[in-house]
PDB file of C-alpha atoms in Angstrom:
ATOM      1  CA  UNK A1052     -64.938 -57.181  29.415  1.00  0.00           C
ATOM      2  CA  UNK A1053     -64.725 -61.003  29.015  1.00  0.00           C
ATOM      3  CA  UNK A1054     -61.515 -61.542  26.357  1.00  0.00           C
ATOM      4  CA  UNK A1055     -62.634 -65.181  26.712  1.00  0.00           C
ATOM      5  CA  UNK A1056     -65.224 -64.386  24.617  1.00  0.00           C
ATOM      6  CA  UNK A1057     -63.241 -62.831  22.121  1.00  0.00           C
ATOM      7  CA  UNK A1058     -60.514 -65.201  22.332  1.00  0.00           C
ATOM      8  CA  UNK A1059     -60.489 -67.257  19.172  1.00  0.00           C
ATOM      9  CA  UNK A1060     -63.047 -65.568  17.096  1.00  0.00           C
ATOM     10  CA  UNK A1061     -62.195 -65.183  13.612  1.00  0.00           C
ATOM     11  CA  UNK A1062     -62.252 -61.434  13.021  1.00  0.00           C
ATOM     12  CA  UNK A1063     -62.675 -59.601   9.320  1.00  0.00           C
ATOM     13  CA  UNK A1064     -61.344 -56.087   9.261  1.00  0.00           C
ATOM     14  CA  UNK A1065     -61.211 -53.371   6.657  1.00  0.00           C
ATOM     15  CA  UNK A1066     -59.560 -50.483   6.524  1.00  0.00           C
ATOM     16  CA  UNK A1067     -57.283 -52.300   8.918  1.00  0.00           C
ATOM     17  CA  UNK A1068     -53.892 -50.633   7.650  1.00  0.00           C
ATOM     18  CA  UNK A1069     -54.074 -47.563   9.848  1.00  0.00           C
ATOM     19  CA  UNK A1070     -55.738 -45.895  12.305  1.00  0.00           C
ATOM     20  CA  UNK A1071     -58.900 -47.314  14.286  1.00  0.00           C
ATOM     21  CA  UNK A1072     -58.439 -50.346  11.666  1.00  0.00           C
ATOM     22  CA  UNK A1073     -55.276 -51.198  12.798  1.00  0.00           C
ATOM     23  CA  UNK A1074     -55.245 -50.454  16.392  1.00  0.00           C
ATOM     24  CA  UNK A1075     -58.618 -52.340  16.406  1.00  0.00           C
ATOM     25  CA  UNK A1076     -56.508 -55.623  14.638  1.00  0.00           C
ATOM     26  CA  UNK A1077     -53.711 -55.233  17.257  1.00  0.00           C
ATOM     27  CA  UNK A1078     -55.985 -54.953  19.970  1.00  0.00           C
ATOM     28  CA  UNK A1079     -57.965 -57.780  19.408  1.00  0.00           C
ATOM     29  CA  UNK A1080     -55.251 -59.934  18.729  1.00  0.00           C
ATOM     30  CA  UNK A1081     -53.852 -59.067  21.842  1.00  0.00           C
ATOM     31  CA  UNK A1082     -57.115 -60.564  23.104  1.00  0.00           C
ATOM     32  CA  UNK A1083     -56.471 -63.827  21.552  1.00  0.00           C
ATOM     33  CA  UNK A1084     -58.727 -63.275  18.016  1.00  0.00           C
ATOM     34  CA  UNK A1085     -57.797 -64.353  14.726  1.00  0.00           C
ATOM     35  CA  UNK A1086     -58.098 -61.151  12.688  1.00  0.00           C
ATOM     36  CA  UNK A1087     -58.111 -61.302   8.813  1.00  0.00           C
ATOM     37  CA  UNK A1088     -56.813 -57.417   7.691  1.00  0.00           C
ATOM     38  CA  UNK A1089     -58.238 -55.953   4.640  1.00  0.00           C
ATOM     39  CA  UNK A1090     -57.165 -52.787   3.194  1.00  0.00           C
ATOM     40  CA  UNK A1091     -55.652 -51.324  -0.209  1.00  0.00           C
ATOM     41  CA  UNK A1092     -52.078 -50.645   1.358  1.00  0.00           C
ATOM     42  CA  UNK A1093     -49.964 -54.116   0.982  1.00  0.00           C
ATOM     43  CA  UNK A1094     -46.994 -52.724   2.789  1.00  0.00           C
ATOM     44  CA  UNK A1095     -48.841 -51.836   5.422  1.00  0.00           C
ATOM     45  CA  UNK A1096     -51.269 -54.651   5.845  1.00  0.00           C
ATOM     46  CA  UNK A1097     -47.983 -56.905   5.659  1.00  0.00           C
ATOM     47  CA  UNK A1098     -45.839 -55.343   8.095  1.00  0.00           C
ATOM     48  CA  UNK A1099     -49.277 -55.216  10.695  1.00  0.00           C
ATOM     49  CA  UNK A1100     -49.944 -58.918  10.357  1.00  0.00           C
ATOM     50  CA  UNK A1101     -45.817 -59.824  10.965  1.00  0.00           C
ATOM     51  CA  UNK A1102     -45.932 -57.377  14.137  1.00  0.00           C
ATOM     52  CA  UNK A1103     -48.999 -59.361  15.030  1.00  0.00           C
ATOM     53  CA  UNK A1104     -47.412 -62.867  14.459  1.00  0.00           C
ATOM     54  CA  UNK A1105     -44.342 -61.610  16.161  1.00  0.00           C
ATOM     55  CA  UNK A1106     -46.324 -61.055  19.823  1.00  0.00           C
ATOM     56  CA  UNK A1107     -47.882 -64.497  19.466  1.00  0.00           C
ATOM     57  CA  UNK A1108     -50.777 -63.980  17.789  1.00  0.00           C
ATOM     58  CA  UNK A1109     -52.395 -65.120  14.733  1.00  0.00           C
ATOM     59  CA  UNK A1110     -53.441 -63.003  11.501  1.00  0.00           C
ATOM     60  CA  UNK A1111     -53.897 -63.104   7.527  1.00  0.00           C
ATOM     61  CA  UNK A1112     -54.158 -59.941   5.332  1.00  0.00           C
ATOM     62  CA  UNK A1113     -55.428 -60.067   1.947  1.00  0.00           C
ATOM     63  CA  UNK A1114     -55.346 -56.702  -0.326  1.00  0.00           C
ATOM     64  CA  UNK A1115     -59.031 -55.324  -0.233  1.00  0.00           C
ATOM     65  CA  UNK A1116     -60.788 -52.592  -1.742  1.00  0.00           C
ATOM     66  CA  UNK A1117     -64.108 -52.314  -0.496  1.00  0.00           C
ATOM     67  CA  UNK A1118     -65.794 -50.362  -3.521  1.00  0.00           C
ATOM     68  CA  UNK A1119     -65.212 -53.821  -5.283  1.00  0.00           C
ATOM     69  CA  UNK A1120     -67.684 -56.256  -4.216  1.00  0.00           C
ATOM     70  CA  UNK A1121     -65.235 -59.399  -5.594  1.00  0.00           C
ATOM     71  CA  UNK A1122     -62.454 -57.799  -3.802  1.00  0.00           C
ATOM     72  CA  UNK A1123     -64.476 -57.778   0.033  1.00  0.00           C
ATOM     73  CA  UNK A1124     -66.272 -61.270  -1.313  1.00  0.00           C
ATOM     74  CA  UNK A1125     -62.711 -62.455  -1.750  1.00  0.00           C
ATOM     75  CA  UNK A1126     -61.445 -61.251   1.606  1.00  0.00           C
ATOM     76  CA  UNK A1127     -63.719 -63.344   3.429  1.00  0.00           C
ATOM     77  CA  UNK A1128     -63.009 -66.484   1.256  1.00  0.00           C
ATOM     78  CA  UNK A1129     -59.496 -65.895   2.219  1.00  0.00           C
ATOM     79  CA  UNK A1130     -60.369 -65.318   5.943  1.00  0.00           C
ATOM     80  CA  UNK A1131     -61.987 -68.374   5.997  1.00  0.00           C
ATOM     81  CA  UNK A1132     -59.448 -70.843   3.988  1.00  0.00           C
ATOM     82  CA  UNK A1133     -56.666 -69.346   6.309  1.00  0.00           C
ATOM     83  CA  UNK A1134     -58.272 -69.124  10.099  1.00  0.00           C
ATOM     84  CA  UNK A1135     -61.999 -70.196   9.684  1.00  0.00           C
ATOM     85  CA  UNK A1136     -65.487 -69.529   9.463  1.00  0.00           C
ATOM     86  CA  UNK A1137     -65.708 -65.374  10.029  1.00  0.00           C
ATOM     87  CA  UNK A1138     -67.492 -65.103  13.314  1.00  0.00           C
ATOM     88  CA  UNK A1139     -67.312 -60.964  13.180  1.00  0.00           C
ATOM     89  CA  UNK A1140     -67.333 -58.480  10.722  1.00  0.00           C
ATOM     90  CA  UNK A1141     -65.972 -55.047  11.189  1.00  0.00           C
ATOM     91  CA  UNK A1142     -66.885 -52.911   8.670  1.00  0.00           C
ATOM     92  CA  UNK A1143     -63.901 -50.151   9.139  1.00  0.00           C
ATOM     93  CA  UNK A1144     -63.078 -48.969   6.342  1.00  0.00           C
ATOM     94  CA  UNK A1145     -64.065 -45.063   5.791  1.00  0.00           C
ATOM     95  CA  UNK A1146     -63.445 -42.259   3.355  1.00  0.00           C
ATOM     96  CA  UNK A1147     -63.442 -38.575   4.897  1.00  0.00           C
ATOM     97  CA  UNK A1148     -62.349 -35.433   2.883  1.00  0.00           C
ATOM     98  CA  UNK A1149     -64.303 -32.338   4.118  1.00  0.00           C
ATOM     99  CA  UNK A1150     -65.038 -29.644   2.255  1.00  0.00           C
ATOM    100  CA  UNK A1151     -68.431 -27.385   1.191  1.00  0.00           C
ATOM    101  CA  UNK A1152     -70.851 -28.450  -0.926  1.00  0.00           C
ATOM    102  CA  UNK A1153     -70.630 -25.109  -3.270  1.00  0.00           C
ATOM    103  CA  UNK A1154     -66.948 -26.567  -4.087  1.00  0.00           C
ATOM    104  CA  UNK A1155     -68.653 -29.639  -6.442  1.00  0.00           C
ATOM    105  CA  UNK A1156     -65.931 -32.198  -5.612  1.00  0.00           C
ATOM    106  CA  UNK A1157     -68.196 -34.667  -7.150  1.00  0.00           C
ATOM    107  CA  UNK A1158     -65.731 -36.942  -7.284  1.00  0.00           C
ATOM    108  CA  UNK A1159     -65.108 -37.247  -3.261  1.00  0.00           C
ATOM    109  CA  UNK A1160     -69.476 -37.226  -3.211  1.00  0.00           C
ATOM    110  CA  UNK A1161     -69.417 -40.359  -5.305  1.00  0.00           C
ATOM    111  CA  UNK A1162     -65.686 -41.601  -3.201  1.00  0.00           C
ATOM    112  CA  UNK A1163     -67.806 -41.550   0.037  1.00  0.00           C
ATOM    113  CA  UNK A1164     -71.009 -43.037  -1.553  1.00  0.00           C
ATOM    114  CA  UNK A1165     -68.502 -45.702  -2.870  1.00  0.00           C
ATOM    115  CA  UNK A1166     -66.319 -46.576   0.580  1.00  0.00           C
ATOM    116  CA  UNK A1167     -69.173 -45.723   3.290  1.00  0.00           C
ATOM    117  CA  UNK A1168     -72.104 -46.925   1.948  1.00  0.00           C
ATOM    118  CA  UNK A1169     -71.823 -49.586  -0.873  1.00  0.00           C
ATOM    119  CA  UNK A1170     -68.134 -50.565   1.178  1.00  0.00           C
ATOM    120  CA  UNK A1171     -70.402 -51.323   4.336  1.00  0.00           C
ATOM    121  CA  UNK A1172     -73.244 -53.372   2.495  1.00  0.00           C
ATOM    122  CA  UNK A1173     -70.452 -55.214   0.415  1.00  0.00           C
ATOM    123  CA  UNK A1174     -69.169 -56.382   3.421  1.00  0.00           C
ATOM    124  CA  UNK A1175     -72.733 -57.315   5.090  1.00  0.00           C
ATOM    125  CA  UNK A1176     -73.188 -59.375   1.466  1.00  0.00           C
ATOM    126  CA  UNK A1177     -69.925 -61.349   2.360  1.00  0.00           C
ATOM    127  CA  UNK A1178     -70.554 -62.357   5.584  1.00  0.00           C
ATOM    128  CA  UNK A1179     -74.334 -62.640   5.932  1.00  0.00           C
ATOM    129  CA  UNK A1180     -75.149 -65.741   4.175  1.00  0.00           C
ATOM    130  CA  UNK A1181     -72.827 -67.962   6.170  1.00  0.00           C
ATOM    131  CA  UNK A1182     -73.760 -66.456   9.612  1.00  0.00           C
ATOM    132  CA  UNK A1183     -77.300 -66.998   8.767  1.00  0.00           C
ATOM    133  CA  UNK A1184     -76.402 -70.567   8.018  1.00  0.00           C
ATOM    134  CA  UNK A1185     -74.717 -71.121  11.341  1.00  0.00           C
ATOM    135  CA  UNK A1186     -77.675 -68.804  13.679  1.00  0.00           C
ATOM    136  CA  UNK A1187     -74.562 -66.893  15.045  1.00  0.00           C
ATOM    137  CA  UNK A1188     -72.344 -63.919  13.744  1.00  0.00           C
ATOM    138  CA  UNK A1189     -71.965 -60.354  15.004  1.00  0.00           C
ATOM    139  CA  UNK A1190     -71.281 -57.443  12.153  1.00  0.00           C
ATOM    140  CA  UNK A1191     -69.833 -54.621  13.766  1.00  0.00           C
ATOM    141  CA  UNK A1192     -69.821 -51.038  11.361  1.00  0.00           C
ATOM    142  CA  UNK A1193     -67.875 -47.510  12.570  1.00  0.00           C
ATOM    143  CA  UNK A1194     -69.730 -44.916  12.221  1.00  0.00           C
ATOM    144  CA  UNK A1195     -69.470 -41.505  13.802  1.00  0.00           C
ATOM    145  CA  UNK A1196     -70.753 -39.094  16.173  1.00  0.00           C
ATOM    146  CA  UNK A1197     -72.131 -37.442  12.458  1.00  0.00           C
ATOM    147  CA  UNK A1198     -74.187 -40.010  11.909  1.00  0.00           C
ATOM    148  CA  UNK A1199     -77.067 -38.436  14.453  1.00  0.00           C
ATOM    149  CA  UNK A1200     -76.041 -34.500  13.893  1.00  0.00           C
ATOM    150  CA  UNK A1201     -74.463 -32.615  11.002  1.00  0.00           C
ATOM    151  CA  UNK A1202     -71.009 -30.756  10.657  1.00  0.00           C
ATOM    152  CA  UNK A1203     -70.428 -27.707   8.518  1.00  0.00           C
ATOM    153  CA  UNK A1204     -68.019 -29.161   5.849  1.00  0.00           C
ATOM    154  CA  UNK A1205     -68.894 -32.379   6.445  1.00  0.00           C
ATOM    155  CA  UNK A1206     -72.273 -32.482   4.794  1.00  0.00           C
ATOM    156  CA  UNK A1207     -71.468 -35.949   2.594  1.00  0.00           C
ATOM    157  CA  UNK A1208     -69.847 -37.346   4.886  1.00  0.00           C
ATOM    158  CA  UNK A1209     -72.176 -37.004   7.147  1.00  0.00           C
ATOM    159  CA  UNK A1210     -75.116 -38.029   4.812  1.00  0.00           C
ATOM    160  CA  UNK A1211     -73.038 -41.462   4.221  1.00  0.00           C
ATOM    161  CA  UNK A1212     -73.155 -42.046   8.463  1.00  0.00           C
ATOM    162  CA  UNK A1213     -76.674 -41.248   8.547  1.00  0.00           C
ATOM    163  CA  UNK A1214     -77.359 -44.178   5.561  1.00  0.00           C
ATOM    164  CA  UNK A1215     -74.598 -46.373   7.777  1.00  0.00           C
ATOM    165  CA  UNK A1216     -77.160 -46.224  10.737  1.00  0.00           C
ATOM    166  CA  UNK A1217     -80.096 -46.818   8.973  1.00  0.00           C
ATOM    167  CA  UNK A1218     -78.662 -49.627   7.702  1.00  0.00           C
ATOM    168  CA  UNK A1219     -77.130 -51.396  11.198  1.00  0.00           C
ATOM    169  CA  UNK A1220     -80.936 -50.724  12.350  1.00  0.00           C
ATOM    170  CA  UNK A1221     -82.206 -52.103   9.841  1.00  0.00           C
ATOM    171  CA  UNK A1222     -80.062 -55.278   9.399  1.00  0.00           C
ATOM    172  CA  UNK A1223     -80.545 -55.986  13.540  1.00  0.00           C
ATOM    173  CA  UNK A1224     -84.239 -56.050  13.034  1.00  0.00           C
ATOM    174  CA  UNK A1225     -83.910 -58.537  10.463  1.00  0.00           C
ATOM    175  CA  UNK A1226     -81.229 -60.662  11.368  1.00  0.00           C
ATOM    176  CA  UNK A1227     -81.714 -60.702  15.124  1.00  0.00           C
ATOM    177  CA  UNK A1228     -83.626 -63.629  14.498  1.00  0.00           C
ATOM    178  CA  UNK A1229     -81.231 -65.929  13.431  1.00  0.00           C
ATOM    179  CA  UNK A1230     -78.850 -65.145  16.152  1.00  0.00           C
ATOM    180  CA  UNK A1231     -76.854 -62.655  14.373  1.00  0.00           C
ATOM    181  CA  UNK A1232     -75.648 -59.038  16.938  1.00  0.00           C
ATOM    182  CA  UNK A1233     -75.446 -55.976  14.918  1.00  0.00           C
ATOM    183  CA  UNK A1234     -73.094 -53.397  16.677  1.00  0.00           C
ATOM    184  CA  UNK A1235     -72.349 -49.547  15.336  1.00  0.00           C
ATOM    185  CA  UNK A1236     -69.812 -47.938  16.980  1.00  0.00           C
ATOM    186  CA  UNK A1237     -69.673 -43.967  16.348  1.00  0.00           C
ATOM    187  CA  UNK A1238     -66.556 -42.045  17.349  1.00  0.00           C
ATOM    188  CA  UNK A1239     -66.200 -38.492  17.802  1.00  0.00           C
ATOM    189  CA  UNK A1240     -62.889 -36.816  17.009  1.00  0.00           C
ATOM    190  CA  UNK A1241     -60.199 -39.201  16.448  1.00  0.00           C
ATOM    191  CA  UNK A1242     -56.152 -38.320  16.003  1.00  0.00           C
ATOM    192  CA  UNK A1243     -55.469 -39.783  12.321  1.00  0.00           C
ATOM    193  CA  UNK A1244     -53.354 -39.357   9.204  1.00  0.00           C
ATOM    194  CA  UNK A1245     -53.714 -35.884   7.773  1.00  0.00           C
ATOM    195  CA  UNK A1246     -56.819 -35.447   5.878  1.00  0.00           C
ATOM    196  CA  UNK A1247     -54.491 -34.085   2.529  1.00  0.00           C
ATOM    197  CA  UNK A1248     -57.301 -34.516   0.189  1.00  0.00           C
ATOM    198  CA  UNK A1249     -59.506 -31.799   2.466  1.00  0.00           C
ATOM    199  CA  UNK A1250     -60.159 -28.230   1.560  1.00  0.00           C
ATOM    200  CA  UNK A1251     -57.858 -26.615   3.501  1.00  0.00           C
ATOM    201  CA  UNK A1252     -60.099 -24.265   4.713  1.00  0.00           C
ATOM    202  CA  UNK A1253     -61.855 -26.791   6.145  1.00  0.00           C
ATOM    203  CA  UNK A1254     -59.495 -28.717   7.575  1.00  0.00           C
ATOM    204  CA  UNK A1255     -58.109 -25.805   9.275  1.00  0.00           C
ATOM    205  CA  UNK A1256     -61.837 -24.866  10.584  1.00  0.00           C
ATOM    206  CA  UNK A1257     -62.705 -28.307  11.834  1.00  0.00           C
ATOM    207  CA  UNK A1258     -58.755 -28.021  13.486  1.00  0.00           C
ATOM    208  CA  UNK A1259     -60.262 -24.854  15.623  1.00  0.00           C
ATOM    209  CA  UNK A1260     -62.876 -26.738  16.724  1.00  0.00           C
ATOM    210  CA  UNK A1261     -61.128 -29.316  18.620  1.00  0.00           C
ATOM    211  CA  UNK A1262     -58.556 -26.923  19.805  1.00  0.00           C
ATOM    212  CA  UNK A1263     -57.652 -27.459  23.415  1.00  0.00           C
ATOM    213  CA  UNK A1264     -59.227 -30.488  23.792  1.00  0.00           C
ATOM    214  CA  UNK A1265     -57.279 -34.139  23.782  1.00  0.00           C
ATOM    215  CA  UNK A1266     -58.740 -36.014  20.838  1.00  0.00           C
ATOM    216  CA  UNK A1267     -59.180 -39.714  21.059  1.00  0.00           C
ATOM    217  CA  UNK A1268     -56.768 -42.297  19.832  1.00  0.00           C
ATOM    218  CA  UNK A1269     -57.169 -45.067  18.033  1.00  0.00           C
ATOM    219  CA  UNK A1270     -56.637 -47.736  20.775  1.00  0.00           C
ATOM    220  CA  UNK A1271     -59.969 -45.707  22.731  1.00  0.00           C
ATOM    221  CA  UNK A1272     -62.180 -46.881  19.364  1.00  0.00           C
ATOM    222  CA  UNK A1273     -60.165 -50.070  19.454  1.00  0.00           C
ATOM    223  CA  UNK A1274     -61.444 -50.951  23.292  1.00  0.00           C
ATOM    224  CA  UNK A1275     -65.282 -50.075  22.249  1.00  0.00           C
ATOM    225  CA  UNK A1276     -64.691 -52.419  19.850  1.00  0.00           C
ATOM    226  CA  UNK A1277     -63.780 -55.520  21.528  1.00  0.00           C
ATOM    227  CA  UNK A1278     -66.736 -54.542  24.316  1.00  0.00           C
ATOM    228  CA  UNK A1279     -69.108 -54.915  22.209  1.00  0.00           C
ATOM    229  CA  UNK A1280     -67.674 -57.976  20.461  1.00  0.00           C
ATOM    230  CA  UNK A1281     -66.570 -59.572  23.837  1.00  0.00           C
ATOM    231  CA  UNK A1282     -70.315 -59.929  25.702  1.00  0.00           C
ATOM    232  CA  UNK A1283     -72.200 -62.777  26.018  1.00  0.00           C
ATOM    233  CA  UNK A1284     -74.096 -63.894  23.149  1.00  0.00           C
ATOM    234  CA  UNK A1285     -77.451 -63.061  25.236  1.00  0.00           C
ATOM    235  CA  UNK A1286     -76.004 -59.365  25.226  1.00  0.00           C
ATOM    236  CA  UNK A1287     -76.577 -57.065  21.230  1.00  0.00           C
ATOM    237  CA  UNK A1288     -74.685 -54.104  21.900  1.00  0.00           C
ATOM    238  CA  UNK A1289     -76.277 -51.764  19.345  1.00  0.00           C
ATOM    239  CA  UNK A1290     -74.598 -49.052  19.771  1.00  0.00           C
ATOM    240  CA  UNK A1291     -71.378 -47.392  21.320  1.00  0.00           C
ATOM    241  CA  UNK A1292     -70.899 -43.433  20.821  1.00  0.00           C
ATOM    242  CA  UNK A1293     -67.177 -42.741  22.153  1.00  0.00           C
ATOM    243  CA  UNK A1294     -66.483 -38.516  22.551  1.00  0.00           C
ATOM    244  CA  UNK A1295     -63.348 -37.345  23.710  1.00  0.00           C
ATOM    245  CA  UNK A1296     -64.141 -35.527  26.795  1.00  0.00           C
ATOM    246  CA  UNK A1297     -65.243 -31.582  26.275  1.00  0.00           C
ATOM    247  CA  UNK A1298     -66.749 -32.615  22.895  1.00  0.00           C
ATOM    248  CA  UNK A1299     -69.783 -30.789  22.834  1.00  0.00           C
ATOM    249  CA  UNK A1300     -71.277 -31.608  19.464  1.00  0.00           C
TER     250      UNK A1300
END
């Protein structure tokens, strides 16, 4: 990996206030980026970008909820008045309750439609225009190893990563053109926060699943990240699928 190729890059993040987001914005920060963190959580996006700061380098945060188109628009307005024109994109941000379809939690169908879908293109609208304008810019989406296979409990969730790779495929064969790299990087299991607004039964099922095996932390995502993002501009990485070793699905 070539940081000097990351070094200095003005880097948009959402869902940057835990997990992959926020080991992501420490990582590449580390590297020498300027990351702009986006997320819902104030406290948390505020203490990140001082711990940041702190170690030298340089980051803005901005309050961001990515089912608002204004609110992502508005993120990248602030990412540019504060470090400068957004060379890279991460579309982060993810919503992930698992349960069965026969419960109807509507309500988390049309959360995931919201955050994973319409999140991800709000964030494409931001950005595009400008990186079209310059013939450079590199939009960079997480997906998940569900994106290309289907969990039990995860039905919606998965349906939401299989529109999220459609739509990086889609958006590299059209923007490839004008210099633009499209990236998707799809994680299996990740340690996180406890998913509290799963069905329990399926939370405890999906738990079974990975038992005995050493599920990936954030920093692992974090590094695919900054590979793709730190090549050459000759070199679209299109896509990065990162298992924890003995995942079999």
């Amino acid at each position: 990996m070539n940081s000097s190729n990351i070094e200095g890059k003005v880097i948009v993040i959402t869902g940057a206030s835990s997990g992959i987001g926020r080991a992501t914005a420490l990582h590449l920060a580390s590297l020498g980026a300027k990351v702009a963190l986006g997320a819902r959580r104030e406290d948390r996006l505020e203490d990140l970008a001082a711990e940041i700061t702190e170690a030298g380098g340089s980051a803005s945060w901005k309050a961001t909820d990515v089912v608002d188109r204004e609110s992502v628009q508005q993120l990248v307005v602030h990412a540019r008045k504060t470090l400068g024109p957004v060379e890279v994109l991460i579309n982060n941000a993810g919503y992930s309750p698992m349960t069965t379809l026969d419960k109807l939690r509507v309500d988390d169908w049309d959360r995931m439609i919201d955050v994973n879908i319409k999140g991800t293109l709000y964030g494409i609208a931001a950005v595009l225009p400008e990186m079209i304008e310059r013939k450079q810019g590199h939009i960079v989406t997480t997906s998940s190893i569900v994106a290309s296979s289907v969990l039990p409990y995860m039905t919606i969730y998965s349906a939401t990563k299989h529109a999220v790779r459609a739509l990086c495929e889609g958006l590299r064969r059209e923007v490839t053109k004008h210099g633009i790299r499209v990236s998707e990087i799809a994680p299996g299991g990740v340690l996180r926060e406890s998913p509290t607004d799963s069905d329990p039964e399926a939370a405890e099922i999906i738990k079974a699943k990975y038992e005995g095996i050493d599920l990936l932390e954030p920093i692992d995502i974090a590094r695919a990240f900054a590979f793709a993002i730190s090549q050459p501009r000759r070199v679209d990485v299109n896509e990065i699928i990162v298992r924890p070793a003995g995942e079999w699905t």
